[in-house]
XYZ file of C-alpha atoms in Angstrom:
123
model
C 155.417 117.731 207.827
C 153.079 114.799 207.448
C 155.374 113.311 204.800
C 158.074 113.063 207.462
C 155.733 110.875 209.491
C 156.189 108.037 206.981
C 159.862 108.586 206.225
C 161.890 105.969 208.164
C 164.726 108.463 208.569
C 162.500 110.664 210.729
C 160.168 108.250 212.512
C 162.620 107.510 215.296
C 163.435 111.129 216.017
C 162.158 112.528 219.285
C 161.344 115.914 217.775
C 158.448 114.483 215.730
C 156.561 114.503 219.044
C 156.440 118.310 218.776
C 154.709 118.054 215.403
C 152.298 115.492 216.842
C 151.556 117.718 219.839
C 150.749 120.611 217.468
C 148.481 118.394 215.371
C 146.713 117.049 218.454
C 146.196 120.597 219.746
C 143.828 121.035 216.796
C 141.981 117.850 217.750
C 138.635 119.476 218.503
C 138.637 120.964 215.016
C 139.749 117.967 212.969
C 139.468 114.891 215.177
C 143.165 114.186 214.706
C 143.600 111.797 217.642
C 141.161 109.329 216.106
C 142.245 110.140 212.546
C 145.880 109.290 213.360
C 145.107 106.074 215.212
C 145.669 103.779 212.233
C 148.991 105.402 211.422
C 150.078 105.303 215.048
C 149.256 101.610 215.276
C 151.085 100.872 212.031
C 154.200 102.876 212.887
C 154.380 102.584 216.682
C 157.304 100.171 216.718
C 159.415 102.580 214.672
C 158.353 105.841 216.331
C 160.421 107.379 219.103
C 159.040 106.432 222.558
C 158.342 110.108 223.311
C 156.167 110.343 220.205
C 154.168 107.333 221.403
C 153.968 108.845 224.888
C 152.629 112.122 223.466
C 149.871 110.237 221.643
C 148.946 108.098 224.660
C 148.983 110.983 227.121
C 146.847 113.154 224.876
C 144.277 110.384 224.521
C 144.228 109.733 228.255
C 143.836 113.396 229.134
C 141.283 114.444 226.555
C 139.336 111.426 225.295
C 136.433 109.655 226.950
C 136.717 106.193 228.427
C 134.404 104.920 225.676
C 136.735 106.281 223.000
C 139.862 104.960 224.692
C 138.673 101.480 225.653
C 139.001 99.812 222.224
C 142.371 101.482 221.625
C 143.770 100.418 225.005
C 142.419 96.893 224.469
C 144.289 96.663 221.154
C 147.457 98.048 222.723
C 147.383 95.523 225.576
C 146.581 92.698 223.169
C 149.474 93.679 220.927
C 151.766 93.454 223.987
C 154.896 95.195 222.719
C 156.931 97.755 224.614
C 155.494 100.613 222.533
C 151.892 99.412 222.779
C 152.091 98.774 226.533
C 153.574 102.238 226.976
C 150.707 103.903 225.111
C 148.135 101.881 227.051
C 149.867 102.865 230.302
C 149.850 106.560 229.334
C 146.152 106.459 228.434
C 145.223 104.730 231.686
C 147.449 106.920 233.833
C 145.532 110.008 232.751
C 142.028 108.540 232.394
C 140.691 107.498 235.785
C 137.212 106.941 234.338
C 138.534 104.102 232.191
C 140.381 102.651 235.178
C 137.095 102.590 237.127
C 135.345 100.865 234.215
C 138.125 98.299 233.830
C 139.435 97.276 237.268
C 141.764 94.717 235.658
C 143.471 97.495 233.722
C 143.540 99.677 236.819
C 145.342 96.904 238.695
C 147.787 96.479 235.791
C 148.524 100.215 235.934
C 148.935 100.180 239.724
C 151.284 97.197 239.483
C 153.367 99.098 236.942
C 153.518 102.120 239.248
C 154.532 99.921 242.198
C 157.278 98.368 240.079
C 158.591 101.809 239.151
C 158.609 102.875 242.793
C 160.445 99.716 243.803
C 162.910 100.060 240.943
C 163.868 103.589 241.896
C 163.765 103.040 245.675
C 160.854 105.358 246.379
C 158.957 102.698 248.292
C 161.505 101.984 251.023
């Protein structure tokens, strides 16, 4: 399955997120979240948004703020739709990192407010 990861014909498919979720489920055994970081960063612009979301959410839910901080910093610095999405997903699930980085917490809250305004939930 890992060969599919680098095949451009498959990178944009949503169903690769299921493979990623299975790989990340073994994270405590093989450290896959950190091990895949370089590949994620290299391929993120070609991966399906749900694959990027799976990676960001997993990191936010299960990794420490200290582990996430450099990754989120790189994602925000890169400033693409995919990188901002992964940073958002990490921050959404990791309140410890939001407390450590109030500027990122405010960025996240602003994004949430914008979503509420966009979909009329804040009227």
